[in-house]
Amino acid sequence: MAVNIEVPLSGGAVSEGVVRVGETVRRPLRAHSPAVHGLLRHLEDVGFEAPRVLGVDELGREVLSWVPGEVPQRPLAASVVSEDVLRGVARLLRRYHDAVASYEAPAGAPWDAETSNVDGAPEVIGHCDVTPENVVFRGGRPVALIDFDLARPTTRVFDVVTALRHWGPIEDPADRDAGLYGVDVGRRLRIFCDAYGLDRERRREVLPAARVRFERSYRAMRERAERGGGWARIWQGGAGPRIRRAQDWLEWHWDELDARLW
Ligand SMILES: Nc1ncnc2c1ncn2[C@@H]1O[C@H](COP(=O)(O)OP(=O)(O)O)[C@@H](O)[C@H]1O
Ligand SMILES: [Mg+2]
C-alpha cells in the first residue's frame, strides 16, 4: 500500500495548509479557485507550463500537479539574481501573457478581488505575484510559474511591475536579499523591459504603475491582515513599513530610474 506522506510547503509563507503529496500539491479551496482552475486548464491547452488541475481530494482540497524543478530559497543564490535569469524571467512572463491573451474567462469568474490593481482596461489575466518563490527553475533557467492565487484581470504593465518589485528589485537596499543589495536597479529594469519586449510608450507607465501599486497594496494588505491568518503574520513581521521604505526609495530614485528605462 502506498503511504501518502504530506510534506508542508512554506515557500511563500502566505497560504496555510499547502502540502506536497507525492507528485501532487494539495491546497485549501477558496472562493476564487474555480476561476484559477479555468485559467490553469487554458494554460495546459496552449502548452504553457504551470500546475495542472487534477481534481479535489477526499478532504475537499484542490489537487494540482507538482512541477518538477527547483524553486529559489532565501537567501537567494547568486545564480538566481544574475542578469541572465532576469532576462529569463522577463521572457517567461511575456510567454505567459501571450499564452493567456487568448483566454476568454467566463463572465463573472470569481477572481481574487481583495488585492490592489491599477486603473486601465484589463488586457490579460495577470499572474500578479511573480516572486522568486513562485518561479520554477530547471538547469538554472526559469521555466514555469506556480501559485496563481492572485491571478486576475489586469494590464500587462501591472504584471511587469509586480515582477520588478521583486526582481529589480524596487526595494530599499536594507530590505533586499544580500545578493541584490548593491545591484544597479535602473539597469535591471531596462534589461527586464527589453527582454519582455515592452515598447517605448508603455515603459512610461512602469514607474507610475509601481507608485500606484505600492499605495494600494499597502492598504489591501493592511485590510487582509485585520482578518488574521497568513497575511496577519506577514503584516506583524513588518510588511507595512517595508512597503513604505520601498515607496520612499522609489521616489528618491525616480529620475535616475526613469532615465534608464529606455
Ligand atoms: N505545483 C507546485 N510545483 C512545485 N512546487 C510547488 C508547487 N506548489 C507549491 N510549490 C512549492 O511550495 C511553495 C509554497 O506554495 P505556494 O503555492 O507558492 O503558496 P504560498 O501562497 O505560500 O506562496 C512554493 O514556493 C514552492 O516551493
Ligand atoms: Mg507562493
GROMACS .gro file of C-alpha atoms and ligand atoms in nm:
model
  290
    1MET     CA    1   0.000   0.000   0.000
    2ALA     CA    2   0.135   0.343  -0.094
    3VAL     CA    3   0.193   0.571   0.203
    4ASN     CA    4   0.086   0.926   0.127
    5ILE     CA    5   0.319   1.140   0.333
    6GLU     CA    6   0.217   1.507   0.349
    7VAL     CA    7   0.508   1.749   0.333
    8PRO     CA    8   0.417   2.107   0.433
    9LEU     CA    9   0.522   2.369   0.175
   10SER     CA   10   0.601   2.712   0.305
   11GLY     CA   11   0.787   2.883   0.021
   12GLY     CA   12   0.572   3.192   0.005
   13ALA     CA   13   0.468   3.174   0.371
   14VAL     CA   14   0.122   3.314   0.292
   15SER     CA   15  -0.106   3.017   0.236
   16GLU     CA   16  -0.168   2.782   0.521
   17GLY     CA   17  -0.223   2.414   0.463
   18VAL     CA   18  -0.028   2.381   0.137
   19VAL     CA   19   0.126   2.033   0.128
   20ARG     CA   20   0.304   1.809  -0.117
   21VAL     CA   21   0.177   1.453  -0.150
   22GLY     CA   22   0.389   1.255  -0.395
   23GLU     CA   23   0.374   1.427  -0.732
   24THR     CA   24   0.081   1.645  -0.627
   25VAL     CA   25   0.019   1.961  -0.427
   26ARG     CA   26  -0.292   1.995  -0.208
   27ARG     CA   27  -0.422   2.341  -0.125
   28PRO     CA   28  -0.736   2.460   0.051
   29LEU     CA   29  -1.011   2.552  -0.197
   30ARG     CA   30  -1.104   2.920  -0.193
   31ALA     CA   31  -1.379   3.131  -0.340
   32HIS     CA   32  -1.159   3.214  -0.639
   33SER     CA   33  -1.039   2.856  -0.706
   34PRO     CA   34  -1.291   2.790  -0.988
   35ALA     CA   35  -1.160   3.093  -1.177
   36VAL     CA   36  -0.797   2.986  -1.124
   37HIS     CA   37  -0.876   2.632  -1.237
   38GLY     CA   38  -1.024   2.761  -1.563
   39LEU     CA   39  -0.706   2.959  -1.618
   40LEU     CA   40  -0.480   2.660  -1.542
   41ARG     CA   41  -0.679   2.442  -1.783
   42HIS     CA   42  -0.633   2.703  -2.054
   43LEU     CA   43  -0.257   2.710  -1.990
   44GLU     CA   44  -0.249   2.333  -2.021
   45ASP     CA   45  -0.439   2.354  -2.353
   46VAL     CA   46  -0.197   2.606  -2.502
   47GLY     CA   47   0.115   2.436  -2.364
   48PHE     CA   48   0.234   2.688  -2.105
   49GLU     CA   49   0.397   2.508  -1.814
   50ALA     CA   50   0.215   2.559  -1.482
   51PRO     CA   51   0.046   2.328  -1.228
   52ARG     CA   52  -0.227   2.109  -1.381
   53VAL     CA   53  -0.565   2.077  -1.215
   54LEU     CA   54  -0.613   1.713  -1.113
   55GLY     CA   55  -0.931   1.747  -0.909
   56VAL     CA   56  -1.042   1.772  -0.548
   57ASP     CA   57  -0.933   1.522  -0.282
   58GLU     CA   58  -1.133   1.348  -0.008
   59LEU     CA   59  -1.058   1.638   0.230
   60GLY     CA   60  -1.201   1.892  -0.013
   61ARG     CA   61  -0.862   2.032  -0.114
   62GLU     CA   62  -0.765   2.116  -0.472
   63VAL     CA   63  -0.518   1.870  -0.621
   64LEU     CA   64  -0.257   2.023  -0.852
   65SER     CA   65   0.039   1.860  -1.024
   66TRP     CA   66   0.385   1.905  -0.876
   67VAL     CA   67   0.602   2.100  -1.123
   68PRO     CA   68   0.945   1.933  -1.125
   69GLY     CA   69   1.250   2.154  -1.075
   70GLU     CA   70   1.387   2.390  -0.813
   71VAL     CA   71   1.223   2.693  -0.654
   72PRO     CA   72   1.461   2.961  -0.516
   73GLN     CA   73   1.512   2.969  -0.141
   74ARG     CA   74   1.618   3.266   0.075
   75PRO     CA   75   1.880   3.398   0.079
   76LEU     CA   76   1.872   3.396  -0.300
   77ALA     CA   77   2.172   3.234  -0.466
   78ALA     CA   78   2.397   3.448  -0.688
   79SER     CA   79   2.281   3.248  -0.990
   80VAL     CA   80   1.917   3.340  -0.921
   81VAL     CA   81   1.989   3.714  -0.916
   82SER     CA   82   2.202   3.706  -1.232
   83GLU     CA   83   2.111   3.918  -1.533
   84ASP     CA   84   2.065   3.604  -1.742
   85VAL     CA   85   1.797   3.480  -1.505
   86LEU     CA   86   1.638   3.826  -1.503
   87ARG     CA   87   1.609   3.806  -1.883
   88GLY     CA   88   1.469   3.456  -1.848
   89VAL     CA   89   1.201   3.567  -1.602
   90ALA     CA   90   1.100   3.855  -1.832
   91ARG     CA   91   1.071   3.618  -2.129
   92LEU     CA   92   0.875   3.369  -1.919
   93LEU     CA   93   0.630   3.643  -1.816
   94ARG     CA   94   0.598   3.751  -2.180
   95ARG     CA   95   0.529   3.392  -2.286
   96TYR     CA   96   0.271   3.366  -2.008
   97HIS     CA   97   0.095   3.684  -2.122
   98ASP     CA   98   0.096   3.570  -2.484
   99ALA     CA   99  -0.037   3.229  -2.375
  100VAL     CA  100  -0.315   3.380  -2.166
  101ALA     CA  101  -0.411   3.654  -2.414
  102SER     CA  102  -0.635   3.407  -2.598
  103TYR     CA  103  -0.818   3.306  -2.278
  104GLU     CA  104  -1.181   3.412  -2.257
  105ALA     CA  105  -1.251   3.385  -1.886
  106PRO     CA  106  -1.617   3.309  -1.803
  107ALA     CA  107  -1.812   3.626  -1.728
  108GLY     CA  108  -1.824   3.683  -1.353
  109ALA     CA  109  -1.536   3.445  -1.279
  110PRO     CA  110  -1.464   3.492  -0.905
  111TRP     CA  111  -1.104   3.623  -0.921
  112ASP     CA  112  -0.934   3.736  -0.605
  113ALA     CA  113  -1.079   4.083  -0.563
  114GLU     CA  114  -0.905   4.196  -0.248
  115THR     CA  115  -0.561   4.281  -0.376
  116SER     CA  116  -0.455   4.603  -0.537
  117ASN     CA  117  -0.479   4.672  -0.908
  118VAL     CA  118  -0.409   4.955  -1.145
  119ASP     CA  119  -0.657   5.155  -1.346
  120GLY     CA  120  -0.695   5.088  -1.715
  121ALA     CA  121  -0.881   4.833  -1.921
  122PRO     CA  122  -0.771   4.477  -1.836
  123GLU     CA  123  -0.568   4.315  -2.114
  124VAL     CA  124  -0.486   3.974  -1.969
  125ILE     CA  125  -0.538   3.756  -1.663
  126GLY     CA  126  -0.216   3.858  -1.489
  127HIS     CA  127  -0.026   3.622  -1.258
  128CYS     CA  128   0.020   3.921  -1.024
  129ASP     CA  129   0.269   3.751  -0.790
  130VAL     CA  130   0.590   3.672  -0.980
  131THR     CA  131   0.814   3.642  -0.672
  132PRO     CA  132   1.125   3.419  -0.685
  133GLU     CA  133   0.930   3.164  -0.476
  134ASN     CA  134   0.666   3.134  -0.749
  135VAL     CA  135   0.906   3.057  -1.036
  136VAL     CA  136   1.028   2.702  -1.105
  137PHE     CA  137   1.380   2.657  -1.242
  138ARG     CA  138   1.539   2.368  -1.427
  139GLY     CA  139   1.907   2.361  -1.522
  140GLY     CA  140   1.940   2.708  -1.371
  141ARG     CA  141   1.677   2.859  -1.600
  142PRO     CA  142   1.327   2.983  -1.514
  143VAL     CA  143   1.079   2.754  -1.690
  144ALA     CA  144   0.738   2.765  -1.521
  145LEU     CA  145   0.511   2.973  -1.297
  146ILE     CA  146   0.323   2.837  -0.994
  147ASP     CA  147   0.087   2.985  -0.732
  148PHE     CA  148  -0.185   3.158  -0.936
  149ASP     CA  149  -0.377   3.258  -0.622
  150LEU     CA  150  -0.363   3.629  -0.701
  151ALA     CA  151  -0.434   3.594  -1.076
  152ARG     CA  152  -0.693   3.842  -1.202
  153PRO     CA  153  -0.774   4.066  -1.498
  154THR     CA  154  -0.520   4.345  -1.523
  155THR     CA  155  -0.280   4.518  -1.761
  156ARG     CA  156   0.046   4.372  -1.886
  157VAL     CA  157   0.233   4.665  -1.731
  158PHE     CA  158   0.084   4.592  -1.389
  159ASP     CA  159   0.214   4.235  -1.406
  160VAL     CA  160   0.556   4.361  -1.522
  161VAL     CA  161   0.558   4.592  -1.219
  162THR     CA  162   0.466   4.312  -0.976
  163ALA     CA  163   0.761   4.113  -1.113
  164LEU     CA  164   1.000   4.410  -1.099
  165ARG     CA  165   0.905   4.478  -0.738
  166HIS     CA  166   1.090   4.156  -0.655
  167TRP     CA  167   1.329   4.109  -0.946
  168GLY     CA  168   1.451   4.470  -0.990
  169PRO     CA  169   1.408   4.487  -0.707
  170ILE     CA  170   1.208   4.806  -0.644
  171GLU     CA  171   1.302   4.791  -0.278
  172ASP     CA  172   1.506   4.975  -0.019
  173PRO     CA  173   1.857   4.818  -0.019
  174ALA     CA  174   1.825   4.749   0.354
  175ASP     CA  175   1.533   4.515   0.283
  176ARG     CA  176   1.687   4.330  -0.011
  177ASP     CA  177   1.845   3.989  -0.018
  178ALA     CA  178   2.224   4.024   0.017
  179GLY     CA  179   2.276   3.927  -0.347
  180LEU     CA  180   2.060   4.220  -0.461
  181TYR     CA  181   2.196   4.476  -0.215
  182GLY     CA  182   2.426   4.663  -0.448
  183VAL     CA  183   2.272   4.591  -0.790
  184ASP     CA  184   2.209   4.863  -1.045
  185VAL     CA  185   1.828   4.859  -1.039
  186GLY     CA  186   1.793   5.102  -1.330
  187ARG     CA  187   1.999   4.868  -1.546
  188ARG     CA  188   1.793   4.569  -1.433
  189LEU     CA  189   1.461   4.742  -1.508
  190ARG     CA  190   1.590   4.816  -1.857
  191ILE     CA  191   1.711   4.457  -1.909
  192PHE     CA  192   1.371   4.323  -1.796
  193CYS     CA  193   1.171   4.557  -2.021
  194ASP     CA  194   1.397   4.480  -2.319
  195ALA     CA  195   1.369   4.102  -2.268
  196TYR     CA  196   0.991   4.127  -2.216
  197GLY     CA  197   0.967   4.338  -2.532
  198LEU     CA  198   0.780   4.626  -2.368
  199ASP     CA  199   0.756   4.907  -2.620
  200ARG     CA  200   0.876   5.260  -2.553
  201GLU     CA  201   0.539   5.414  -2.489
  202ARG     CA  202   0.441   5.151  -2.237
  203ARG     CA  203   0.768   5.189  -2.045
  204ARG     CA  204   0.646   5.534  -1.946
  205GLU     CA  205   0.371   5.360  -1.748
  206VAL     CA  206   0.606   5.141  -1.543
  207LEU     CA  207   0.713   5.378  -1.263
  208PRO     CA  208   0.370   5.544  -1.226
  209ALA     CA  209   0.213   5.196  -1.202
  210ALA     CA  210   0.467   5.098  -0.936
  211ARG     CA  211   0.378   5.412  -0.740
  212VAL     CA  212   0.005   5.339  -0.753
  213ARG     CA  213   0.057   4.973  -0.675
  214PHE     CA  214   0.260   5.043  -0.361
  215GLU     CA  215  -0.007   5.262  -0.209
  216ARG     CA  216  -0.290   5.025  -0.297
  217SER     CA  217  -0.110   4.714  -0.186
  218TYR     CA  218  -0.026   4.878   0.148
  219ARG     CA  219  -0.395   4.936   0.210
  220ALA     CA  220  -0.506   4.598   0.076
  221MET     CA  221  -0.251   4.412   0.286
  222ARG     CA  222  -0.349   4.602   0.599
  223GLU     CA  223  -0.714   4.513   0.542
  224ARG     CA  224  -0.634   4.147   0.487
  225ALA     CA  225  -0.413   4.138   0.794
  226GLU     CA  226  -0.705   4.251   1.009
  227ARG     CA  227  -0.873   3.921   0.932
  228GLY     CA  228  -0.584   3.711   1.065
  229GLY     CA  229  -0.410   3.413   0.900
  230GLY     CA  230  -0.102   3.430   0.679
  231TRP     CA  231  -0.145   3.799   0.592
  232ALA     CA  232  -0.162   3.896   0.960
  233ARG     CA  233   0.165   3.710   1.018
  234ILE     CA  234   0.331   3.892   0.730
  235TRP     CA  235   0.195   4.227   0.849
  236GLN     CA  236   0.321   4.167   1.203
  237GLY     CA  237   0.657   4.078   1.051
  238GLY     CA  238   0.689   4.437   0.929
  239ALA     CA  239   0.542   4.426   0.577
  240GLY     CA  240   0.383   4.771   0.614
  241PRO     CA  241   0.699   4.969   0.699
  242ARG     CA  242   0.881   4.768   0.434
  243ILE     CA  243   0.638   4.890   0.166
  244ARG     CA  244   0.675   5.245   0.299
  245ARG     CA  245   1.056   5.220   0.270
  246ALA     CA  246   1.024   5.085  -0.085
  247GLN     CA  247   0.794   5.376  -0.175
  248ASP     CA  248   1.046   5.626  -0.038
  249TRP     CA  249   1.329   5.456  -0.222
  250LEU     CA  250   1.132   5.471  -0.548
  251GLU     CA  251   1.055   5.841  -0.505
  252TRP     CA  252   1.418   5.927  -0.425
  253HIS     CA  253   1.546   5.734  -0.728
  254TRP     CA  254   1.262   5.817  -0.968
  255ASP     CA  255   1.451   6.043  -1.208
  256GLU     CA  256   1.751   5.815  -1.225
  257LEU     CA  257   1.536   5.505  -1.288
  258ASP     CA  258   1.318   5.690  -1.537
  259ALA     CA  259   1.623   5.795  -1.738
  260ARG     CA  260   1.745   5.436  -1.757
  261LEU     CA  261   1.421   5.275  -1.876
  262TRP     CA  262   1.470   5.346  -2.247
  263LIG     N1  263   0.276   2.281  -0.811
  263LIG     C1  264   0.395   2.301  -0.749
  263LIG     N2  265   0.508   2.253  -0.805
  263LIG     C2  266   0.627   2.271  -0.743
  263LIG     N3  267   0.642   2.336  -0.626
  263LIG     C3  268   0.534   2.387  -0.566
  263LIG     C4  269   0.405   2.373  -0.626
  263LIG     N4  270   0.317   2.433  -0.545
  263LIG     C5  271   0.387   2.483  -0.441
  263LIG     N5  272   0.518   2.455  -0.453
  263LIG     C6  273   0.625   2.491  -0.354
  263LIG     O1  274   0.560   2.531  -0.234
  263LIG     C7  275   0.584   2.669  -0.206
  263LIG     C8  276   0.457   2.735  -0.148
  263LIG     O2  277   0.347   2.716  -0.235
  263LIG     P1  278   0.264   2.836  -0.294
  263LIG     O3  279   0.157   2.776  -0.378
  263LIG     O4  280   0.355   2.931  -0.364
  263LIG     O5  281   0.200   2.901  -0.163
  263LIG     P2  282   0.213   3.044  -0.094
  263LIG     O6  283   0.076   3.102  -0.108
  263LIG     O7  284   0.251   3.016   0.046
  263LIG     O8  285   0.314   3.126  -0.166
  263LIG     C9  286   0.631   2.729  -0.340
  263LIG     O9  287   0.713   2.842  -0.321
  263LIG    C10  288   0.706   2.610  -0.399
  263LIG    O10  289   0.835   2.599  -0.344
  264MG      MG  290   0.390   3.134  -0.347
   0.00000   0.00000   0.00000
